PDB file of C-alpha atoms and ligand atoms in Angstrom:
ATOM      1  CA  UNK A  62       0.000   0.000   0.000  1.00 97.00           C
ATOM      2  CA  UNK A  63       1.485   3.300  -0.950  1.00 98.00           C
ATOM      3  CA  UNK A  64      -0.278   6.056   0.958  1.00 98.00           C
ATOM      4  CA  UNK A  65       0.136   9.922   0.696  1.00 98.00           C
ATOM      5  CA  UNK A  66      -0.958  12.205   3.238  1.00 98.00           C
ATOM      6  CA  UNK A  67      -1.739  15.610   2.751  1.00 98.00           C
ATOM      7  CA  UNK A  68      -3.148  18.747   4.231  1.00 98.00           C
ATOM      8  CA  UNK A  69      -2.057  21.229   5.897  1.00 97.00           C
ATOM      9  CA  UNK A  70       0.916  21.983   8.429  1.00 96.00           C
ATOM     10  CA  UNK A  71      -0.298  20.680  11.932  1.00 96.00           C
ATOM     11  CA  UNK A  72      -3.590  18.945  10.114  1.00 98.00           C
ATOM     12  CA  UNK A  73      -2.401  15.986  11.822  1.00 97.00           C
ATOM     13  CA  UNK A  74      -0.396  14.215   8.707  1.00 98.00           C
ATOM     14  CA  UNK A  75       2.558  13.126  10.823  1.00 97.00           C
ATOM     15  CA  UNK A  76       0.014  11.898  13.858  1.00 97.00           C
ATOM     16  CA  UNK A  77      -1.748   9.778  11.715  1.00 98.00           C
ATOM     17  CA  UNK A  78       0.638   8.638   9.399  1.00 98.00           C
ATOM     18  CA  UNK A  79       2.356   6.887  12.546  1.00 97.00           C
ATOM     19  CA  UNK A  80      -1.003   5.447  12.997  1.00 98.00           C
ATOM     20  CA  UNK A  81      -1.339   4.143   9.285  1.00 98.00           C
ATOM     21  CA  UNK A  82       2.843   2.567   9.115  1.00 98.00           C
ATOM     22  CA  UNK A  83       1.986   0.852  12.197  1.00 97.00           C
ATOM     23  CA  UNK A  84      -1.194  -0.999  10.763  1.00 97.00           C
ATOM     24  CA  UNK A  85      -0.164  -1.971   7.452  1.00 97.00           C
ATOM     25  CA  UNK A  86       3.392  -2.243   8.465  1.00 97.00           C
ATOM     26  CA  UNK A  87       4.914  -0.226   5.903  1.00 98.00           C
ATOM     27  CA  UNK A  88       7.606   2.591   6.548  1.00 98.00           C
ATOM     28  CA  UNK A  89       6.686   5.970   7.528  1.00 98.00           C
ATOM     29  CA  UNK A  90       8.604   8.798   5.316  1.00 98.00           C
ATOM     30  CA  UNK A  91       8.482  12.396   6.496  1.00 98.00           C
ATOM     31  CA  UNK A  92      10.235  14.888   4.355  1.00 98.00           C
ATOM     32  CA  UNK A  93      10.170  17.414   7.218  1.00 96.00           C
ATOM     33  CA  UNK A  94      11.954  14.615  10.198  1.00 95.00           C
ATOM     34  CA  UNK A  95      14.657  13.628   7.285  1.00 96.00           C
ATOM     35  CA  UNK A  96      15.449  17.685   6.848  1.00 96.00           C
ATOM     36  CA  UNK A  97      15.604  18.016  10.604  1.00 95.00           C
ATOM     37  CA  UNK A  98      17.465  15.175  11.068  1.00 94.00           C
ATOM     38  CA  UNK A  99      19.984  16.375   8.487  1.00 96.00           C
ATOM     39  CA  UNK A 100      20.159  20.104  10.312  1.00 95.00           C
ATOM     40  CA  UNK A 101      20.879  18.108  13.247  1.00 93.00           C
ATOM     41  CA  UNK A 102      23.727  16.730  12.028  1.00 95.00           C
ATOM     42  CA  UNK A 103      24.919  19.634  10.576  1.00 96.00           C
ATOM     43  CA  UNK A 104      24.894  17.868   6.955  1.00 97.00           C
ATOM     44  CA  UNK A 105      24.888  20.184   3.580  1.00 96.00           C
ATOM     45  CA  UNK A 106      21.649  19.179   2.571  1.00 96.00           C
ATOM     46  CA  UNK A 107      20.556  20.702   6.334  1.00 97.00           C
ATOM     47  CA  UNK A 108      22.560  23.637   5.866  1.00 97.00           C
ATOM     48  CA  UNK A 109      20.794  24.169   2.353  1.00 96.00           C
ATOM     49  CA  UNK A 110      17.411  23.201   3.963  1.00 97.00           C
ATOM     50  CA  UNK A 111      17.531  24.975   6.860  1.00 96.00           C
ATOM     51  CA  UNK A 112      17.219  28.989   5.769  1.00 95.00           C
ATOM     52  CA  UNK A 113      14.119  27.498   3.915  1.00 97.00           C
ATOM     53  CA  UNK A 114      12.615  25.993   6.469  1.00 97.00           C
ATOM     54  CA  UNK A 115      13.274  28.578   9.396  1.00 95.00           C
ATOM     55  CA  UNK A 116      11.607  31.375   7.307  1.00 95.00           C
ATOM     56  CA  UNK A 117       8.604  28.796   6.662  1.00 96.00           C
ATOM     57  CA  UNK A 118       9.222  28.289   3.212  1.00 97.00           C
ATOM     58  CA  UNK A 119       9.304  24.942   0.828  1.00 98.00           C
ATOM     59  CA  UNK A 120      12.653  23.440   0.445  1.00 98.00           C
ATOM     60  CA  UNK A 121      13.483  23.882  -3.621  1.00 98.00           C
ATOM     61  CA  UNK A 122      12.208  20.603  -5.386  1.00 98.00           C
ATOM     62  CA  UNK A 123      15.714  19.743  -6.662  1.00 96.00           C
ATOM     63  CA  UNK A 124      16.537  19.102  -3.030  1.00 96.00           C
ATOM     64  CA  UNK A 125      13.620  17.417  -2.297  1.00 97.00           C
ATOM     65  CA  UNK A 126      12.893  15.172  -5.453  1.00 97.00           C
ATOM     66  CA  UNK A 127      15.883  12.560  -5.204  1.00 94.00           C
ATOM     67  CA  UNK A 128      15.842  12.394  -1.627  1.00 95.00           C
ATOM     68  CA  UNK A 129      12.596  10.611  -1.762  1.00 97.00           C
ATOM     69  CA  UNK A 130      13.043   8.858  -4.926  1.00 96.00           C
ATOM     70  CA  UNK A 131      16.545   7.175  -3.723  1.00 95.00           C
ATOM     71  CA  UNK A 132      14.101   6.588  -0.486  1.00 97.00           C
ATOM     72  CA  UNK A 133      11.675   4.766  -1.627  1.00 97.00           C
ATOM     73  CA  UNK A 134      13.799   2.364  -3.841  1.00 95.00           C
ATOM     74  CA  UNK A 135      14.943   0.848  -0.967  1.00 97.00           C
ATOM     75  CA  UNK A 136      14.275  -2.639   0.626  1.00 97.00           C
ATOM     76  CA  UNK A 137      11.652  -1.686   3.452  1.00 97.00           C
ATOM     77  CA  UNK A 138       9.431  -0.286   0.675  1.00 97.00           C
ATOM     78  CA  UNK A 139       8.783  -3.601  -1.508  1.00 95.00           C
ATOM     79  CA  UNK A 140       5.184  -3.338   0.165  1.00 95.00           C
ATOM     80  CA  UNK A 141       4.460   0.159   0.407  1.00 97.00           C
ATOM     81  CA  UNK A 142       5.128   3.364   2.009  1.00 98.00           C
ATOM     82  CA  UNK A 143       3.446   6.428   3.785  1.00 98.00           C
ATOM     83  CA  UNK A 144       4.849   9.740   2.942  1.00 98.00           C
ATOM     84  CA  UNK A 145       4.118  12.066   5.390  1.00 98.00           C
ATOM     85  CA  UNK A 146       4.978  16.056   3.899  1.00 98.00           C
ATOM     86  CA  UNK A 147       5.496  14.651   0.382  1.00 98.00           C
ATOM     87  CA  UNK A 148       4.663  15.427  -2.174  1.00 98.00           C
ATOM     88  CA  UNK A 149       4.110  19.279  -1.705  1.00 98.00           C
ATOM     89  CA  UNK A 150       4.304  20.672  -5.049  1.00 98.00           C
ATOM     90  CA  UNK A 151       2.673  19.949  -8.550  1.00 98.00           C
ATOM     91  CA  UNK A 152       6.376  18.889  -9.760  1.00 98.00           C
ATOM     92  CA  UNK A 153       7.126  16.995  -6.764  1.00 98.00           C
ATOM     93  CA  UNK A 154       3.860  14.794  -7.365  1.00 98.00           C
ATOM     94  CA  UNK A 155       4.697  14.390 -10.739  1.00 98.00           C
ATOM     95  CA  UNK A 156       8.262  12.981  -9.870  1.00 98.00           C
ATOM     96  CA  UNK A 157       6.592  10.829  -7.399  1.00 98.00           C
ATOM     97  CA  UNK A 158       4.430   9.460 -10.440  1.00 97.00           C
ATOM     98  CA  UNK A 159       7.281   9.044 -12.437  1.00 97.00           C
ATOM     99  CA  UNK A 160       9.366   6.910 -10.087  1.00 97.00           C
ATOM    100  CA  UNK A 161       6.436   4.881  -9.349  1.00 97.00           C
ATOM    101  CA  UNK A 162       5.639   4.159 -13.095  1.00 96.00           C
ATOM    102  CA  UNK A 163       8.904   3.495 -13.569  1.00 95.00           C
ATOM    103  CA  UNK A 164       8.666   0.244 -11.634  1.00 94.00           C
ATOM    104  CA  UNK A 165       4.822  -0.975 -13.214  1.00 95.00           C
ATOM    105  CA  UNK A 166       3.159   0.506 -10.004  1.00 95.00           C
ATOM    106  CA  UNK A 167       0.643   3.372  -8.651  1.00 96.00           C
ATOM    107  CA  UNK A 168       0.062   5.500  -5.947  1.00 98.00           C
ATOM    108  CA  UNK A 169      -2.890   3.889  -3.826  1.00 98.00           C
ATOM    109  CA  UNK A 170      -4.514   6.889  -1.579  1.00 98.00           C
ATOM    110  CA  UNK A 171      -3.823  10.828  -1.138  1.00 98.00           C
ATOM    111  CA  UNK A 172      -5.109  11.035   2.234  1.00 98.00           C
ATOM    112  CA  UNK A 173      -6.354  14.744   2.273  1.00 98.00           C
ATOM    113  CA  UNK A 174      -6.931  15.491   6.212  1.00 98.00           C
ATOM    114  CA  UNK A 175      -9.128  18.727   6.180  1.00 98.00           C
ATOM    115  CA  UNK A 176      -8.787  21.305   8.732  1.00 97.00           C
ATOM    116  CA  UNK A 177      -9.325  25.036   8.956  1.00 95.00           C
ATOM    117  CA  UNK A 178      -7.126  27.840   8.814  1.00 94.00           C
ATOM    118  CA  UNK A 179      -8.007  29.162  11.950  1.00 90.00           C
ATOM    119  CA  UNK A 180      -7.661  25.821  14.136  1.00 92.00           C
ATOM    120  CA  UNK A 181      -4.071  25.150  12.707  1.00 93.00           C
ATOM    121  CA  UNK A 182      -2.928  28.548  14.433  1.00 87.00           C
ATOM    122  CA  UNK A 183      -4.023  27.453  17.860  1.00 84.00           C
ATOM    123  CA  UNK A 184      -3.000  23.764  17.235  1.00 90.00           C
ATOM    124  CA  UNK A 185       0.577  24.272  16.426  1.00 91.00           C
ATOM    125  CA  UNK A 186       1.228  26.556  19.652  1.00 89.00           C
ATOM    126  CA  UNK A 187       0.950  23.886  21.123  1.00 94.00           C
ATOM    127  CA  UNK A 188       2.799  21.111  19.480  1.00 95.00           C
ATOM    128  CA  UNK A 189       6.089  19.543  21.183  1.00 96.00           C
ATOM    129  CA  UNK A 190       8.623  18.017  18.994  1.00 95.00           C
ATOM    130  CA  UNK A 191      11.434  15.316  19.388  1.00 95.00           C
ATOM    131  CA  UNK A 192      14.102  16.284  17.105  1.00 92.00           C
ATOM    132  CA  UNK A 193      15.968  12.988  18.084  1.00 92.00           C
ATOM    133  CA  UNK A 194      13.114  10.404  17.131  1.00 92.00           C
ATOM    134  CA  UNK A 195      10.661  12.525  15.361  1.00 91.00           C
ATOM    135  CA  UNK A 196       7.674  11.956  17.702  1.00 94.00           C
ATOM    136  CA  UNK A 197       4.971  14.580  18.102  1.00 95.00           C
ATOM    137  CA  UNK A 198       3.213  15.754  21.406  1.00 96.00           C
ATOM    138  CA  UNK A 199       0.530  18.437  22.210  1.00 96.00           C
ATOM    139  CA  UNK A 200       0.399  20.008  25.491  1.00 95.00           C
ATOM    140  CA  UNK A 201      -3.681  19.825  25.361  1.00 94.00           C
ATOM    141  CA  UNK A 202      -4.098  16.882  23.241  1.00 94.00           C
ATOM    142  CA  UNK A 203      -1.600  14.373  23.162  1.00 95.00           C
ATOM    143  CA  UNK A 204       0.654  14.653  26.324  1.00 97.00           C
ATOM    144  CA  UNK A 205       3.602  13.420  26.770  1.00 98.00           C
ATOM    145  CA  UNK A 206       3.792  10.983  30.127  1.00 98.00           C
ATOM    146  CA  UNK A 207       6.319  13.112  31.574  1.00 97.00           C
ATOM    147  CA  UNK A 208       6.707  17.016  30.732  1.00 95.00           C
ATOM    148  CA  UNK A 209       8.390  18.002  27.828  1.00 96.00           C
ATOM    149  CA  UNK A 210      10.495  14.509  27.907  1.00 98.00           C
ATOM    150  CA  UNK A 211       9.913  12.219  24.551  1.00 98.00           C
ATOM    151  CA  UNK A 212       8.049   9.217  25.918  1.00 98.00           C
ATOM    152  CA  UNK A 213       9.418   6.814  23.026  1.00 96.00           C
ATOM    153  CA  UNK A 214      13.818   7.897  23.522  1.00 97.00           C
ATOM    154  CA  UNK A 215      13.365  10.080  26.738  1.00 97.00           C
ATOM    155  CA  UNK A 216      14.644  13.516  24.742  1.00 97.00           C
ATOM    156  CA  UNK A 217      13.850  17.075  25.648  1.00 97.00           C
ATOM    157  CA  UNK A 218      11.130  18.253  23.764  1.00 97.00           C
ATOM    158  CA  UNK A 219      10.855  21.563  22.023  1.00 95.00           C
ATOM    159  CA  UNK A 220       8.469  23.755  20.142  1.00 94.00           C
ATOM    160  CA  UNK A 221       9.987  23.887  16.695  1.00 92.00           C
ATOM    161  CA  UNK A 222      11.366  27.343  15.602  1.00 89.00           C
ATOM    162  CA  UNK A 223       8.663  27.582  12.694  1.00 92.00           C
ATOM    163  CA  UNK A 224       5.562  26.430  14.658  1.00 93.00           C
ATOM    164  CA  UNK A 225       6.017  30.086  15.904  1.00 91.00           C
ATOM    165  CA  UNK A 226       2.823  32.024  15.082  1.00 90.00           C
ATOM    166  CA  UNK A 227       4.367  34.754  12.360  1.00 90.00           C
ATOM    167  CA  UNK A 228       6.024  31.376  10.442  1.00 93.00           C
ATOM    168  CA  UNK A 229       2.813  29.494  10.918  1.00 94.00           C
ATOM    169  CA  UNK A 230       1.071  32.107   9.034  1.00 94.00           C
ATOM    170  CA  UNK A 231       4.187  32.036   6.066  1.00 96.00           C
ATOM    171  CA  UNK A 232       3.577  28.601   5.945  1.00 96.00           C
ATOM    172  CA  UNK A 233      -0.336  28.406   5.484  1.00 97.00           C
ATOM    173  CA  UNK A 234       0.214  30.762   2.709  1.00 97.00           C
ATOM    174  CA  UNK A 235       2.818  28.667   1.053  1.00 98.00           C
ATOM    175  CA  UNK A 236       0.448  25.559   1.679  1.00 98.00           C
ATOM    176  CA  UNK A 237      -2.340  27.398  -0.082  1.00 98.00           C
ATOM    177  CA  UNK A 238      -0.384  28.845  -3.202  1.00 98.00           C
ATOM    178  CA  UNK A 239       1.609  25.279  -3.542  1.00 98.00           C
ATOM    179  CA  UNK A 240       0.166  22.316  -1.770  1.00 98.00           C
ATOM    180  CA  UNK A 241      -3.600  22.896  -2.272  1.00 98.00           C
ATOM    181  CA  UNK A 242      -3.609  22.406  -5.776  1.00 98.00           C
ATOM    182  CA  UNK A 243      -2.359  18.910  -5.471  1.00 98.00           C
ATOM    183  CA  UNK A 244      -6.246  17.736  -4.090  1.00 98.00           C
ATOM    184  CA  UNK A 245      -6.799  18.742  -8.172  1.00 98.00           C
ATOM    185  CA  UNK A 246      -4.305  16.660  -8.927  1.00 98.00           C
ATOM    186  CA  UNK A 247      -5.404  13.529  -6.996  1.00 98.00           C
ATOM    187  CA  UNK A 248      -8.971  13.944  -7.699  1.00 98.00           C
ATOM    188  CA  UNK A 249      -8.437  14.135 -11.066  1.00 98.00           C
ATOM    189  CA  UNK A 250      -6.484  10.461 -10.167  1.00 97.00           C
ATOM    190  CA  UNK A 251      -9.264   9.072  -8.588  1.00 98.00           C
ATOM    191  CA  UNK A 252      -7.130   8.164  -5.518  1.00 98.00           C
ATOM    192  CA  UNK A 253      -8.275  11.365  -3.229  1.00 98.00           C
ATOM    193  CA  UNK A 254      -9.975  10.614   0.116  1.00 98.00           C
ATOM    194  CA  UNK A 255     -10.639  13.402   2.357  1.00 98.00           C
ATOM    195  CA  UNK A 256     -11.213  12.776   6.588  1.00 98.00           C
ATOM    196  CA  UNK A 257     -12.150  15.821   9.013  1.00 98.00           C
ATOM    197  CA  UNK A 258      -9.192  16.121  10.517  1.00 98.00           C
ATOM    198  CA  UNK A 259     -11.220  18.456  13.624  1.00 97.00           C
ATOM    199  CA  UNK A 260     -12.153  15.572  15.139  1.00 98.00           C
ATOM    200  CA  UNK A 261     -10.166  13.478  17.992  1.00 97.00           C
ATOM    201  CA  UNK A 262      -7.131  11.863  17.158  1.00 97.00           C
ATOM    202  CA  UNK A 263      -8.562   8.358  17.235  1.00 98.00           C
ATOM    203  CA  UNK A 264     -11.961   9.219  15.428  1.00 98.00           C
ATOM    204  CA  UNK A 265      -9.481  10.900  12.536  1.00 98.00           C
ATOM    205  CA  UNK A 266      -7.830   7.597  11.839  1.00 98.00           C
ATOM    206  CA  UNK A 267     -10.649   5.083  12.212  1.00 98.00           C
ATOM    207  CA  UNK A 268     -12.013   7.258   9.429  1.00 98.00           C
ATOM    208  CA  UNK A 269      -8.828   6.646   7.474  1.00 98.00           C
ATOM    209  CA  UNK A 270      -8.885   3.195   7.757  1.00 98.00           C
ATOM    210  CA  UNK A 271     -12.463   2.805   6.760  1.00 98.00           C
ATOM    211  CA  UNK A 272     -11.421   4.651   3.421  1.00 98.00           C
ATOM    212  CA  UNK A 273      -7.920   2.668   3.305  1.00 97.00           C
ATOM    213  CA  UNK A 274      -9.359  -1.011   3.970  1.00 93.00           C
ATOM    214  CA  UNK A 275      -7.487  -3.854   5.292  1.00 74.00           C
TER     215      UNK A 275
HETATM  216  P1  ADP B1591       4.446  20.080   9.014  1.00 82.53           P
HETATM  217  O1  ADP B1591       4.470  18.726   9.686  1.00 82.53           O
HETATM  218  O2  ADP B1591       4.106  21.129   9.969  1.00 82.53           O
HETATM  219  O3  ADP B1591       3.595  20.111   7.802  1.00 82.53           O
HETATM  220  P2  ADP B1591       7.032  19.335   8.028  1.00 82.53           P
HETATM  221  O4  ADP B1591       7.781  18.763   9.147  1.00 82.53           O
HETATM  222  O5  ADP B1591       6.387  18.401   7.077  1.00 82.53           O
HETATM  223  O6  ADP B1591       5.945  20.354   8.599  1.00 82.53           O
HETATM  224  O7  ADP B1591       7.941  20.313   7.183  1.00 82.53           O
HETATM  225  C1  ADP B1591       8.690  21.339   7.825  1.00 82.53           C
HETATM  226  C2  ADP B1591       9.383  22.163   6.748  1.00 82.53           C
HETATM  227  O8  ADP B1591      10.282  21.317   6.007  1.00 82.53           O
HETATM  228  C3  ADP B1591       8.469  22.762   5.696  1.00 82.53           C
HETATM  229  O9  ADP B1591       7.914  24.011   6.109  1.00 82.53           O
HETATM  230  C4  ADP B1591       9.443  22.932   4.525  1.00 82.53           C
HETATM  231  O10 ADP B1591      10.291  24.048   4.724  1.00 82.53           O
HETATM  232  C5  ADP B1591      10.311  21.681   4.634  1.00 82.53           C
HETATM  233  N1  ADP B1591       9.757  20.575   3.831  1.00 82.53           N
HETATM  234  C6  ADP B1591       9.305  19.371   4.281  1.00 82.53           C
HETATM  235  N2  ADP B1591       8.877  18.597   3.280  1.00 82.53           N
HETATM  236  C7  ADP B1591       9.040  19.332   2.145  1.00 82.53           C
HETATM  237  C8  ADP B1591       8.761  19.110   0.764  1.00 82.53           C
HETATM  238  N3  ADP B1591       8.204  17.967   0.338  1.00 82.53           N
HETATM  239  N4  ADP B1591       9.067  20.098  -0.114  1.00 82.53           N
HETATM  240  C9  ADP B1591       9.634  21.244   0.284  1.00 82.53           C
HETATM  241  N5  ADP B1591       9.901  21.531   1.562  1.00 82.53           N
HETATM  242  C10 ADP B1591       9.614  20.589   2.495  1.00 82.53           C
HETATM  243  P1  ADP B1592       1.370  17.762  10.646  1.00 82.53           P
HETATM  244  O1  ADP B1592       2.308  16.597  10.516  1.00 82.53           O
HETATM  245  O2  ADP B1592       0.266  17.754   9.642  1.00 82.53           O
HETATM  246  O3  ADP B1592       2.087  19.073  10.684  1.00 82.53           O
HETATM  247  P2  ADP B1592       0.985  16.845  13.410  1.00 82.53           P
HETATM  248  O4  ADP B1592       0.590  15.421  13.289  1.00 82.53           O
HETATM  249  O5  ADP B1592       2.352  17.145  13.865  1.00 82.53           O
HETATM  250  O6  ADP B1592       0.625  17.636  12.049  1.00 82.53           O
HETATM  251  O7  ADP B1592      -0.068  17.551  14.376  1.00 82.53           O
HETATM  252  C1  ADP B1592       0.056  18.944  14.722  1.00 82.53           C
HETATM  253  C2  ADP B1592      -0.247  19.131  16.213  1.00 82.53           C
HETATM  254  O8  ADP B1592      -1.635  18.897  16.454  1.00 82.53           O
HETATM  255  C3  ADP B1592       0.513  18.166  17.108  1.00 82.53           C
HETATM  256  O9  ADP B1592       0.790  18.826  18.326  1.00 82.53           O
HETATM  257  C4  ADP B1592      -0.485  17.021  17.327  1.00 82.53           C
HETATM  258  O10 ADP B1592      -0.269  16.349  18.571  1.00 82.53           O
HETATM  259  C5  ADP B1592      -1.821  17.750  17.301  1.00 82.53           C
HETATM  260  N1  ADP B1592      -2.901  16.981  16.671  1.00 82.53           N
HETATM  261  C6  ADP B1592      -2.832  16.105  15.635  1.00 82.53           C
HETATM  262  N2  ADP B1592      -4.051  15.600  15.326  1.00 82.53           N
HETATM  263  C7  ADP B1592      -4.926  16.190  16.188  1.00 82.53           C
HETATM  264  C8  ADP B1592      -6.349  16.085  16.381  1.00 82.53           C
HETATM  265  N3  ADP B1592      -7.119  15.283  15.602  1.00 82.53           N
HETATM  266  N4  ADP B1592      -6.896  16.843  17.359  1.00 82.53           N
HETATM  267  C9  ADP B1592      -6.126  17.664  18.125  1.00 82.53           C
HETATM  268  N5  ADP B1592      -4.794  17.801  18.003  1.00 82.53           N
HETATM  269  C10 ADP B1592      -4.198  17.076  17.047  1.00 82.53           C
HETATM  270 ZN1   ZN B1593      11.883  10.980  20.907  1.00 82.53          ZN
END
């Protein structure tokens, strides 16, 4: 099964896209956790990403593209994949499509997880990230067991540099200009489904895998 979620930043694509590797055990790919990862570790790639990403803007496609094509080629994908902040551009979609039908396959589901404008600004104040594992916590929502400590590797958490309000708002925009027109795109592939992604966590992805199947 090769599943793509969209949406939004802090829709809830990286929450449930945990959910959906765990029950169809196939690898979970965010874009955004490889970048970090990569600024982390002080790599070129993160130097090049980073200026992008602090000011709330896409990453150039060029950097983007390969990364997740050379990804995806590898072993733990024979059966599928989530991608999780990928594609985010028409271009990147269409490189997606091109690796795929390289290899006699197809893209199964764009998982389109709706929310509004106006919930994402409240919801990301109050998101927690581990940079060391790539979990996600919210203070309200999803607590960790222990304050601001990763339950999964026991890291400090931290609210990411661009979940600030001013970047949230850059990044909405950019998500409206670049990312919204790929629900065009999938529709017009048959493969969109679309969940309210207002409701609980749990309620979110039973919806998902109703639309998914077994
Ligand atoms: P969110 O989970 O809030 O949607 P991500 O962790 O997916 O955020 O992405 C954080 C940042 O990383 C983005 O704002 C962007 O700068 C960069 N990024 C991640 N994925 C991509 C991509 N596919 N194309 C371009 N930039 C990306
Ligand atoms: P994205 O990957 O789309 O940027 P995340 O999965 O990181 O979004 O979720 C953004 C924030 O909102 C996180 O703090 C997460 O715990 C929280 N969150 C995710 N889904 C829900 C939901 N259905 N209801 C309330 N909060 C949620
Ligand atoms: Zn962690």
């Amino acid at each position: 099964m090769k599943v793509i979620m969209l949406g939004a930043p802090g829709a809830g694509k990286g929450t449930q896209a945990v959910r959906v590797a765990s029950a169809y055990q196939i690898p979970h790919i965010s874009t955004g956790d490889i970048f970090r990862a990569n600024i982390k570790g002080g790599t070129e790639l993160g130097k090049k990403a980073k200026e992008y990403m602090d000011a709330g803007n896409l990453v150039p496609d060029e950097l983007v593209c390969d990364l997740v094509v050379d990804r995806i080629k590898k072993e733990d994908c024979k059966n599928g994949y989530v991608l999780d902040g990928f594609p985010r551009t028409i271009p990147q979609a269409e490189a997606l499509d091109k690796a795929v039908e390289a290899i006699g396959e197809k893209v199964d589901f764009a998982v389109n997880i709706d929310v509004p404008d106006e919930a994402i600004i409240t919801r990301m104040s109050g998101r927690r990230a581990c940079l060391t594992c790539g979990a996600t916590y919210h203070i309200e929502y999803n607590p960790p067991k222990k304050a601001d400590i990763c339950d999964t590797c026991g890291s400090a958490l931290v609210l990411r540099e661009d979940d600030k309000p001013e970047t949230v708002k850059t990044r909405l925009n950019v998500y409206h200009e670049q990312t919204q027109p790929l629900i065009d795109y999938y529709t017009g592939k048959n493969i969109l489904v679309t969940v309210d992604g207002t409701q609980n966590m749990d309620k979110v992805f039973s919806d998902i895998k109703a639309l998914l199947g077994e």
